[in-house]
Amino acid sequence: MENSVIENTHPVYEDYKHRWSFYLRSYMGGEDYKEGGYLTSYISEDKDEYARRLDLTPMDNHCKNIVHIYSSFLWRVPPTRAFNSLANNSALTPFMKDADLDGRSFDAFMRQAQVWSSVYGHVWLMIDKPQSNASTRAEELEQEIRPYMTLITPENVFDWKYERTPSGRHKLVYLKVRESVDRISNTETEVYYRVWREDTIETWRATNNEEQHLETIDNTLGKIPAVFLPANRSPLRGIGTSDIADVSYMQRAIYQELSEVEQLIRISNHPTLVKTFETDASAGAGAVINLPDDMDGNLKPYQMQPSGANLDAVMKSIKEKVESINRMSHMGAVRGTQAMTQSGVAMQTEFQMLNAKLAEKADILELAEEQIFDLFCQWQQVTNDVEVFYPDAFDLRDYDKELVFLQQMRATGVKSVTLAQEIDKKIADLVLDDDMLAKSHNEIETSTQTVGDFSEKTQIYSYHIDAGVVTPNEVREKIGLEDVAGGDVLIEPREDGGSSEQV
């Protein structure tokens, strides 16, 4: 199709298409990865042998693990949103409960978008609204006419264009999207495209080598309702950098070496028998070998058993590659399965690097949501004053080490009420949730202040004990001390005004 609207693509589309396919297969793993042809065939290895080796080679999927660890940290504390004047909009609640008209909530949709942006490097988020002849908002809701979200992966966005406005801001002015691919027969497919411009929306259909323009409608919004969500920003506008861009290639190398491990184990456990054609022999334990009577003594059968010494070297190489993956993704302290040998400073530094990466990703998600709700407000023709807040810090803490440290600090015996109070607060922070923390901190402050208080309040307690009004243990409970033996008996006051016993 010469000069075809559909076939023309962005100058970098072909360069990145194979990368997106590789990242996707690396994330999906399983048969998708095996079908990618990432296992090198041996010299003189036929198709059947290669297929068997491919089937027996296991897949250790580090890409999926890293993407999901990032996601779990980012969504451990859900974002908060202040809708302000949009809160009473009739379309907001249905939108938050079912953002994509497929049953997914807005939080679930954004989490899925974040995962796929980590895999590909970026995704596009469209917020569209169907055309309607309804005259009121109520009629629109009855017809389920409201804004909805669509996630578009980068291999389905064939072309895009940004222009700089007089204010210096870049604006998306052209977007060509492949919406669906339907197979009509074994040799024919039907593909639908949508071409977005600021003033029009074109729909095209392509079947094999023919294309057909179906319709052109006005873009009532006056802008392209698409939000670009990158995993990490790159110098090229409209292209993001994948979180597994480096990890995927290291995973491919591990996959190659896992194939070598399988081959080494199988060959070393099953030696090869070398014999003449006339020799009658069978393999297996207790096998019998019948030799011809006239056989030359130098032609006796013998076994070739490769050494398994190389297996340790291959396993060590795989282990080093896994450590490299952990360094590249700042996951050494999170994905470690053995006792860590790093110093406290090294672990803290690695935590800080991961925390900074997660904070950057949270800022990108926060910006994307702000742009989404700006488009939502434009579709609903209301003023946008929505505020979105993602966590700014992701506290990655070693709770066991912190608790041991705090216990050691308490055992030093430093005579400081303030120090004891702060240690107790930090222990409470480790074991209690946010709902109980405020109450716990208040109890700690009250208790420690009473224990260290030798002012007028304790003098009053002493007077009541001496007067036989309260028992010593009742007072000790008030000031946070343990009961003592015999402390539940009232002290009988003496005639001279003193007391017969001491607390």
Coordinates of C-alpha atoms in Angstrom, one line a residue:
M1 CA 0.0 0.0 0.0
E2 CA 2.0 2.9 -1.3
N3 CA 1.5 6.2 0.5
S4 CA -0.8 4.3 2.9
V5 CA -2.2 6.0 6.0
I6 CA -2.1 2.8 7.9
E7 CA 1.4 1.5 6.9
N8 CA 3.2 4.7 7.6
T9 CA 4.8 4.4 11.0
H10 CA 6.9 6.6 13.4
P11 CA 10.6 6.6 12.4
V12 CA 11.6 4.7 15.6
Y13 CA 8.8 2.2 15.6
E14 CA 10.6 -0.5 13.7
D15 CA 13.7 -0.1 15.8
Y16 CA 11.8 -0.6 19.0
K17 CA 9.3 -3.3 17.9
H18 CA 11.7 -6.2 18.3
R19 CA 12.8 -4.9 21.8
W20 CA 9.1 -4.8 23.0
S21 CA 8.6 -8.3 21.7
F22 CA 11.7 -9.5 23.6
Y23 CA 10.7 -7.8 26.8
L24 CA 7.2 -9.2 26.6
R25 CA 8.5 -12.8 26.1
S26 CA 11.0 -12.4 28.9
Y27 CA 8.3 -11.3 31.2
M28 CA 5.7 -13.9 30.1
G29 CA 8.2 -16.8 30.2
G30 CA 7.1 -20.4 29.6
E31 CA 6.2 -21.4 26.1
D32 CA 6.2 -17.8 24.9
Y33 CA 9.9 -17.5 25.8
K34 CA 10.8 -20.9 24.4
E35 CA 9.2 -20.0 21.1
G36 CA 11.3 -16.9 20.8
G37 CA 14.3 -18.9 19.7
Y38 CA 16.6 -17.6 22.4
L39 CA 18.4 -21.0 22.8
T40 CA 21.4 -21.4 20.5
S41 CA 21.5 -24.7 18.6
Y42 CA 24.6 -26.9 18.7
I43 CA 26.6 -27.7 15.6
S44 CA 25.0 -30.6 13.6
E45 CA 22.0 -30.6 16.0
D46 CA 18.8 -31.5 14.1
K47 CA 15.4 -30.1 14.7
D48 CA 14.1 -33.0 16.9
E49 CA 17.2 -32.8 19.2
Y50 CA 16.9 -29.0 19.4
A51 CA 13.2 -29.3 20.2
R52 CA 13.8 -31.9 22.9
R53 CA 16.6 -29.8 24.5
L54 CA 14.3 -26.7 24.3
D55 CA 11.5 -28.6 26.1
L56 CA 13.8 -29.9 28.9
T57 CA 15.5 -26.5 29.6
P58 CA 13.8 -24.8 32.6
M59 CA 13.0 -21.1 32.7
D60 CA 14.1 -19.1 35.7
N61 CA 12.0 -15.9 35.3
H62 CA 13.8 -13.0 37.0
C63 CA 12.0 -10.4 34.9
K64 CA 8.5 -11.2 36.2
N65 CA 9.8 -11.4 39.8
I66 CA 11.4 -7.9 39.6
V67 CA 8.4 -6.3 38.0
H68 CA 6.1 -7.6 40.6
I69 CA 8.4 -6.6 43.5
Y70 CA 8.4 -3.1 42.2
S71 CA 4.6 -3.2 41.9
S72 CA 4.2 -4.6 45.4
F73 CA 6.2 -1.8 47.0
L74 CA 4.5 0.9 44.9
W75 CA 1.0 -0.3 45.8
R76 CA 1.6 -1.4 49.4
V77 CA 0.1 1.9 50.4
P78 CA -2.6 3.0 47.9
P79 CA -2.6 6.5 46.6
T80 CA -5.0 9.1 48.1
R81 CA -7.1 11.4 46.0
A82 CA -8.9 14.6 46.9
F83 CA -11.6 15.1 44.3
N84 CA -12.9 18.4 45.8
S85 CA -15.6 19.8 43.5
L86 CA -15.6 16.6 41.4
A87 CA -16.7 14.5 44.4
N88 CA -20.4 15.0 43.7
N89 CA -20.1 14.2 40.0
S90 CA -22.5 11.4 39.1
A91 CA -20.0 9.6 36.8
L92 CA -17.1 9.5 39.3
T93 CA -18.3 6.6 41.4
P94 CA -19.0 4.3 38.4
F95 CA -15.7 5.3 36.9
M96 CA -13.7 4.5 40.1
K97 CA -15.5 1.1 40.5
D98 CA -15.3 0.1 36.8
A99 CA -12.7 2.2 35.0
D100 CA -12.4 0.2 31.8
L101 CA -16.0 -1.0 31.4
D102 CA -14.6 -4.5 32.1
G103 CA -15.1 -4.6 35.8
R104 CA -11.7 -3.4 36.9
S105 CA -11.5 -0.6 39.5
F106 CA -9.4 2.5 38.8
D107 CA -6.8 1.4 41.3
A108 CA -6.6 -2.1 39.7
F109 CA -6.4 -0.5 36.2
M110 CA -3.5 1.8 37.2
R111 CA -1.7 -1.0 38.9
Q112 CA -1.9 -3.1 35.7
A113 CA -0.8 -0.1 33.7
Q114 CA 2.2 0.3 35.9
V115 CA 3.1 -3.4 35.5
W116 CA 3.0 -3.3 31.7
S117 CA 4.9 0.0 31.5
S118 CA 7.6 -1.7 33.5
V119 CA 7.7 -4.5 31.0
Y120 CA 7.5 -2.5 27.7
G121 CA 9.1 0.7 29.0
H122 CA 5.8 2.7 28.5
V123 CA 2.1 2.3 27.7
W124 CA -0.6 4.7 26.5
L125 CA -3.7 5.4 28.5
M126 CA -6.8 6.5 26.6
I127 CA -9.8 8.1 28.4
D128 CA -12.6 8.2 25.9
K129 CA -16.3 8.8 26.1
P130 CA -18.9 7.3 23.7
Q131 CA -21.0 9.5 21.6
S132 CA -24.6 10.0 22.9
N133 CA -27.8 11.9 22.0
A134 CA -28.7 12.1 25.7
S135 CA -29.7 15.6 26.8
T136 CA -29.0 15.2 30.6
R137 CA -26.4 13.6 32.8
A138 CA -29.0 11.2 34.2
E139 CA -29.8 9.9 30.7
E140 CA -26.1 9.4 30.0
L141 CA -25.8 7.3 33.1
E142 CA -28.8 5.2 32.2
Q143 CA -27.2 4.5 28.8
E144 CA -23.8 3.9 30.6
I145 CA -22.4 6.9 28.7
R146 CA -19.4 8.0 30.7
P147 CA -15.6 8.3 30.4
Y148 CA -13.7 5.0 30.4
M149 CA -10.1 3.9 30.3
T150 CA -8.2 1.9 27.7
L151 CA -4.7 0.6 28.0
I152 CA -2.7 0.5 24.8
T153 CA 0.6 -1.3 24.6
P154 CA 3.4 0.3 22.5
E155 CA 3.4 -2.2 19.6
N156 CA -0.2 -1.1 18.9
V157 CA 0.7 2.6 18.6
F158 CA 2.1 2.9 15.1
D159 CA 2.7 6.7 14.9
W160 CA 2.6 9.7 17.2
K161 CA 3.6 13.4 17.0
Y162 CA 4.2 16.1 19.5
E163 CA 4.3 19.8 18.8
R164 CA 5.7 22.6 21.0
T165 CA 3.1 25.3 21.8
P166 CA 4.0 29.0 22.1
S167 CA 4.2 28.5 25.9
G168 CA 7.0 25.9 25.4
R169 CA 4.8 22.9 26.5
H170 CA 4.8 19.9 24.2
K171 CA 1.3 18.8 23.0
L172 CA 0.2 15.5 21.4
V173 CA -1.3 16.4 18.0
Y174 CA -1.4 13.0 16.2
L175 CA -1.8 9.4 17.3
K176 CA -2.4 6.3 15.2
V177 CA -3.6 3.2 17.1
R178 CA -4.4 -0.4 16.1
E179 CA -7.6 -1.3 17.9
S180 CA -8.2 -4.9 16.9
V181 CA -7.1 -7.8 14.7
D182 CA -9.7 -10.3 13.6
R183 CA -8.8 -13.4 11.6
I184 CA -11.3 -14.0 8.8
S185 CA -9.6 -17.1 7.3
N186 CA -6.3 -18.9 7.4
T187 CA -4.8 -16.4 4.9
E188 CA -6.8 -13.2 5.6
T189 CA -7.0 -10.9 8.6
E190 CA -9.1 -7.8 9.3
V191 CA -7.4 -5.0 11.2
Y192 CA -9.1 -1.8 12.5
Y193 CA -7.2 1.4 13.1
R194 CA -8.1 4.7 14.7
V195 CA -6.3 7.9 13.8
W196 CA -6.6 10.7 16.3
R197 CA -6.1 14.4 15.6
E198 CA -7.1 17.4 17.6
D199 CA -10.1 18.1 15.4
T200 CA -11.0 14.7 13.9
I201 CA -11.1 11.0 14.6
E202 CA -10.7 8.6 11.6
T203 CA -11.5 4.9 11.5
W204 CA -9.8 2.6 9.0
R205 CA -10.0 -1.0 8.1
A206 CA -7.3 -3.0 6.5
T207 CA -7.6 -6.5 5.0
N208 CA -4.3 -8.0 3.6
N209 CA -3.2 -5.5 1.0
E210 CA -6.3 -3.3 1.0
E211 CA -7.3 -0.5 3.2
Q212 CA -10.7 1.3 3.6
H213 CA -11.6 4.5 5.2
L214 CA -14.8 3.9 7.2
E215 CA -15.7 7.2 8.9
T216 CA -14.4 10.5 10.1
I217 CA -16.1 12.2 13.1
D218 CA -15.4 15.4 15.0
N219 CA -13.2 15.3 18.1
T220 CA -15.5 17.1 20.4
L221 CA -12.9 17.3 23.2
G222 CA -10.5 19.3 21.0
K223 CA -7.5 17.4 22.1
I224 CA -6.2 13.8 21.9
P225 CA -7.4 12.1 25.2
A226 CA -4.2 10.0 25.6
V227 CA -1.8 9.9 28.5
F228 CA 1.8 8.7 28.1
L229 CA 2.9 6.5 31.0
P230 CA 6.6 5.6 31.0
A231 CA 8.3 3.3 33.4
N232 CA 11.4 5.4 33.2
R233 CA 11.8 8.5 31.0
S234 CA 14.1 8.5 28.0
P235 CA 15.5 11.3 25.8
L236 CA 13.0 10.4 23.0
R237 CA 9.5 11.7 23.5
G238 CA 6.9 8.9 23.3
I239 CA 9.4 6.2 24.2
G240 CA 10.1 4.9 27.7
T241 CA 12.9 2.8 29.2
S242 CA 11.8 -0.7 30.4
D243 CA 12.7 -1.8 34.0
I244 CA 13.9 -5.1 32.5
A245 CA 15.9 -3.7 29.6
D246 CA 19.2 -5.0 31.1
V247 CA 17.8 -7.8 33.2
S248 CA 16.1 -9.5 30.2
Y249 CA 19.5 -10.0 28.4
M250 CA 21.1 -11.4 31.6
Q251 CA 18.1 -13.7 32.0
R252 CA 18.6 -15.0 28.4
A253 CA 22.2 -15.8 29.3
I254 CA 21.1 -17.8 32.4
Y255 CA 18.6 -19.6 30.2
Q256 CA 21.4 -20.7 27.9
E257 CA 23.5 -21.9 30.8
L258 CA 20.6 -23.8 32.3
S259 CA 20.4 -25.7 29.1
E260 CA 24.1 -26.6 29.5
V261 CA 23.4 -27.8 33.1
E262 CA 20.7 -30.1 31.9
Q263 CA 23.0 -31.5 29.2
L264 CA 25.9 -32.0 31.6
I265 CA 23.8 -33.8 34.1
R266 CA 22.2 -36.1 31.6
I267 CA 25.4 -37.0 29.7
S268 CA 27.6 -37.5 32.8
N269 CA 25.0 -39.8 34.3
H270 CA 24.6 -41.8 31.1
P271 CA 28.0 -42.7 29.6
T272 CA 28.4 -43.6 25.9
L273 CA 29.3 -47.1 24.9
V274 CA 31.9 -47.5 22.2
K275 CA 31.8 -50.9 20.4
T276 CA 32.2 -52.5 17.0
F277 CA 29.2 -53.2 14.9
E278 CA 29.4 -57.0 15.3
T279 CA 29.5 -56.7 19.2
D280 CA 26.1 -57.6 20.7
A281 CA 25.5 -55.3 23.7
S282 CA 22.7 -53.7 25.6
A283 CA 22.6 -50.7 27.9
G284 CA 21.5 -50.6 31.5
A285 CA 22.5 -52.1 34.8
G286 CA 23.9 -55.6 34.6
A287 CA 24.0 -55.5 30.7
V288 CA 25.6 -58.4 28.9
I289 CA 28.1 -57.8 26.1
N290 CA 28.8 -60.7 23.7
L291 CA 32.1 -60.4 21.8
P292 CA 32.9 -62.3 18.6
D293 CA 35.5 -65.0 19.1
D294 CA 37.9 -63.6 16.5
M295 CA 37.8 -60.0 17.8
D296 CA 41.0 -58.2 18.0
G297 CA 41.9 -57.5 21.6
N298 CA 42.5 -53.8 20.8
L299 CA 38.8 -53.4 19.8
K300 CA 37.2 -54.3 23.0
P301 CA 34.1 -52.2 23.9
Y302 CA 34.7 -49.4 26.4
Q303 CA 32.6 -46.5 27.9
M304 CA 33.1 -42.8 27.4
Q305 CA 31.9 -40.9 30.5
P306 CA 32.3 -37.1 30.3
S307 CA 33.5 -35.4 33.5
G308 CA 31.0 -33.5 35.5
A309 CA 33.6 -31.1 36.8
N310 CA 32.3 -28.3 34.5
L311 CA 28.9 -28.4 36.3
D312 CA 30.2 -26.4 39.3
A313 CA 31.7 -23.8 37.0
V314 CA 28.4 -23.3 35.1
M315 CA 26.4 -23.1 38.4
K316 CA 28.9 -20.5 39.7
S317 CA 28.4 -18.5 36.5
I318 CA 24.6 -18.6 36.9
K319 CA 24.9 -17.5 40.5
E320 CA 27.1 -14.5 39.5
K321 CA 24.6 -13.5 36.8
V322 CA 21.8 -13.6 39.4
E323 CA 23.8 -11.3 41.6
S324 CA 24.3 -9.0 38.6
I325 CA 20.6 -8.9 38.1
N326 CA 20.1 -8.0 41.8
R327 CA 22.7 -5.2 41.5
M328 CA 21.1 -3.8 38.3
S329 CA 17.7 -3.7 39.8
H330 CA 18.8 -2.6 43.4
M331 CA 17.3 -5.8 44.7
G332 CA 20.2 -7.4 46.5
A333 CA 18.8 -6.8 50.0
V334 CA 15.2 -7.7 48.9
R335 CA 15.7 -10.8 46.7
G336 CA 18.6 -12.3 48.8
T337 CA 17.8 -15.9 49.8
Q338 CA 21.0 -16.4 51.9
A339 CA 22.4 -14.7 54.9
M340 CA 23.5 -11.2 53.9
T341 CA 27.3 -10.5 54.3
Q342 CA 26.9 -6.8 53.6
S343 CA 27.7 -4.2 56.2
G344 CA 24.9 -2.1 57.7
V345 CA 26.0 0.9 55.7
A346 CA 26.1 -1.1 52.4
M347 CA 22.6 -2.5 53.0
Q348 CA 21.3 1.0 54.0
T349 CA 22.8 2.4 50.8
E350 CA 21.1 -0.2 48.6
F351 CA 17.8 0.4 50.3
Q352 CA 18.2 4.1 49.6
M353 CA 18.9 3.5 45.9
L354 CA 15.8 1.3 45.6
N355 CA 13.8 3.8 47.6
A356 CA 14.8 6.6 45.2
K357 CA 13.9 4.5 42.2
L358 CA 10.4 3.7 43.6
A359 CA 9.9 7.3 44.6
E360 CA 10.6 8.3 41.0
K361 CA 8.2 5.8 39.6
A362 CA 5.5 7.0 42.1
D363 CA 6.0 10.6 40.9
I364 CA 5.5 9.4 37.3
L365 CA 2.2 7.6 38.3
E366 CA 1.1 10.6 40.2
L367 CA 1.6 12.9 37.2
A368 CA -0.2 10.4 34.9
E369 CA -3.2 10.3 37.2
E370 CA -3.4 14.1 37.3
Q371 CA -3.5 14.2 33.5
I372 CA -6.2 11.4 33.5
F373 CA -8.5 13.3 35.8
D374 CA -7.9 16.5 33.9
L375 CA -9.2 14.7 30.8
F376 CA -12.1 13.2 32.9
C377 CA -13.1 16.7 34.0
Q378 CA -13.0 18.0 30.4
W379 CA -15.2 15.1 29.3
Q380 CA -17.7 16.0 32.1
Q381 CA -17.3 19.7 31.5
V382 CA -16.4 20.5 35.1
T383 CA -13.4 22.5 36.6
N384 CA -10.5 20.3 37.5
D385 CA -9.3 20.7 41.0
V386 CA -8.5 17.0 41.7
E387 CA -5.3 16.3 43.8
V388 CA -3.5 13.0 43.7
F389 CA -0.9 11.9 46.3
Y390 CA 1.3 8.9 45.9
P391 CA 3.7 7.9 48.7
D392 CA 7.0 9.9 48.6
A393 CA 9.0 7.3 50.5
F394 CA 9.0 3.5 50.6
D395 CA 10.4 2.5 54.0
L396 CA 12.4 -0.7 53.4
R397 CA 13.4 -1.7 56.9
D398 CA 15.1 -4.7 58.5
Y399 CA 12.7 -5.1 61.5
D400 CA 14.6 -7.8 63.2
K401 CA 17.8 -5.8 63.3
E402 CA 16.1 -2.7 64.4
L403 CA 14.3 -4.5 67.3
V404 CA 17.5 -6.1 68.5
F405 CA 19.2 -2.7 68.4
L406 CA 16.5 -1.1 70.4
Q407 CA 16.5 -3.9 73.0
Q408 CA 20.3 -3.4 73.3
M409 CA 19.8 0.3 73.8
R410 CA 17.3 -0.3 76.5
A411 CA 19.6 -2.7 78.3
T412 CA 22.4 -0.1 78.6
G413 CA 20.7 1.3 81.7
V414 CA 21.0 4.9 80.7
K415 CA 19.1 7.0 83.3
S416 CA 17.0 9.1 80.8
V417 CA 13.2 9.2 80.8
T418 CA 13.3 10.8 77.3
L419 CA 15.5 8.0 75.9
A420 CA 13.3 5.3 77.3
Q421 CA 10.2 7.0 75.9
E422 CA 11.7 7.3 72.4
I423 CA 12.9 3.7 72.4
D424 CA 9.4 2.5 73.4
K425 CA 7.8 4.6 70.7
K426 CA 10.1 3.1 68.0
I427 CA 9.4 -0.4 69.2
A428 CA 5.7 0.4 68.9
D429 CA 6.3 1.7 65.4
L430 CA 7.7 -1.7 64.4
V431 CA 4.8 -3.8 65.6
L432 CA 1.6 -1.7 65.5
D433 CA -0.4 -0.3 62.6
D434 CA -1.3 3.3 62.1
D435 CA -4.7 3.0 63.8
M436 CA -3.1 2.0 67.1
L437 CA 0.1 4.1 67.0
A438 CA -1.4 7.3 68.2
K439 CA -3.0 5.6 71.3
S440 CA 0.2 3.7 72.0
H441 CA 2.4 6.8 71.8
N442 CA 0.0 8.6 74.2
E443 CA 0.2 5.7 76.7
I444 CA 4.0 5.6 76.5
E445 CA 4.3 9.4 77.1
T446 CA 1.9 9.2 80.1
S447 CA 3.6 6.2 81.6
T448 CA 7.2 7.4 81.3
Q449 CA 6.3 10.8 82.6
T450 CA 4.8 9.3 85.7
V451 CA 7.7 6.9 86.3
G452 CA 10.2 9.7 86.2
D453 CA 8.0 12.2 88.1
F454 CA 9.1 13.0 91.6
S455 CA 7.2 16.2 92.0
E456 CA 4.0 17.1 93.8
K457 CA 2.1 14.1 92.3
T458 CA 4.4 11.5 93.8
Q459 CA 4.3 13.3 97.2
I460 CA 0.6 13.0 97.2
Y461 CA 0.8 9.3 96.4
S462 CA 3.3 8.9 99.3
Y463 CA 0.9 10.8 101.7
H464 CA -2.0 8.5 100.7
I465 CA 0.1 5.4 101.3
D466 CA 1.2 6.7 104.7
A467 CA -2.4 7.5 105.6
G468 CA -3.5 4.0 104.8
V469 CA -5.8 5.2 102.0
V470 CA -4.2 3.1 99.1
T471 CA -1.9 0.2 99.0
P472 CA 1.7 0.5 97.7
N473 CA 0.9 -1.8 94.7
E474 CA -2.0 0.4 93.7
V475 CA 0.3 3.4 93.5
R476 CA 3.0 1.3 91.7
E477 CA 0.4 0.3 89.1
K478 CA -0.4 4.0 88.5
I479 CA 3.2 4.9 87.9
G480 CA 4.0 1.9 85.7
L481 CA 5.9 -0.3 88.1
E482 CA 5.4 -4.0 88.8
D483 CA 3.8 -5.2 92.0
V484 CA 5.9 -6.2 95.0
A485 CA 5.3 -8.9 97.6
G486 CA 3.1 -7.7 100.4
G487 CA 2.2 -4.5 98.6
D488 CA -1.5 -5.2 98.6
V489 CA -1.9 -4.5 102.3
L490 CA -2.8 -1.1 103.6
I491 CA -0.2 0.5 105.8
E492 CA -1.4 1.3 109.3
P493 CA -0.6 5.0 110.2
R494 CA 1.4 5.5 113.4
E495 CA 0.3 7.8 116.2
D496 CA 3.2 10.1 115.6
G497 CA 1.9 10.7 112.0
G498 CA 4.5 8.4 110.3
S499 CA 3.9 5.0 108.9
S500 CA 4.8 1.6 110.2
E501 CA 6.1 0.3 106.8
Q502 CA 7.7 1.7 103.6
V503 CA 6.8 1.4 100.0

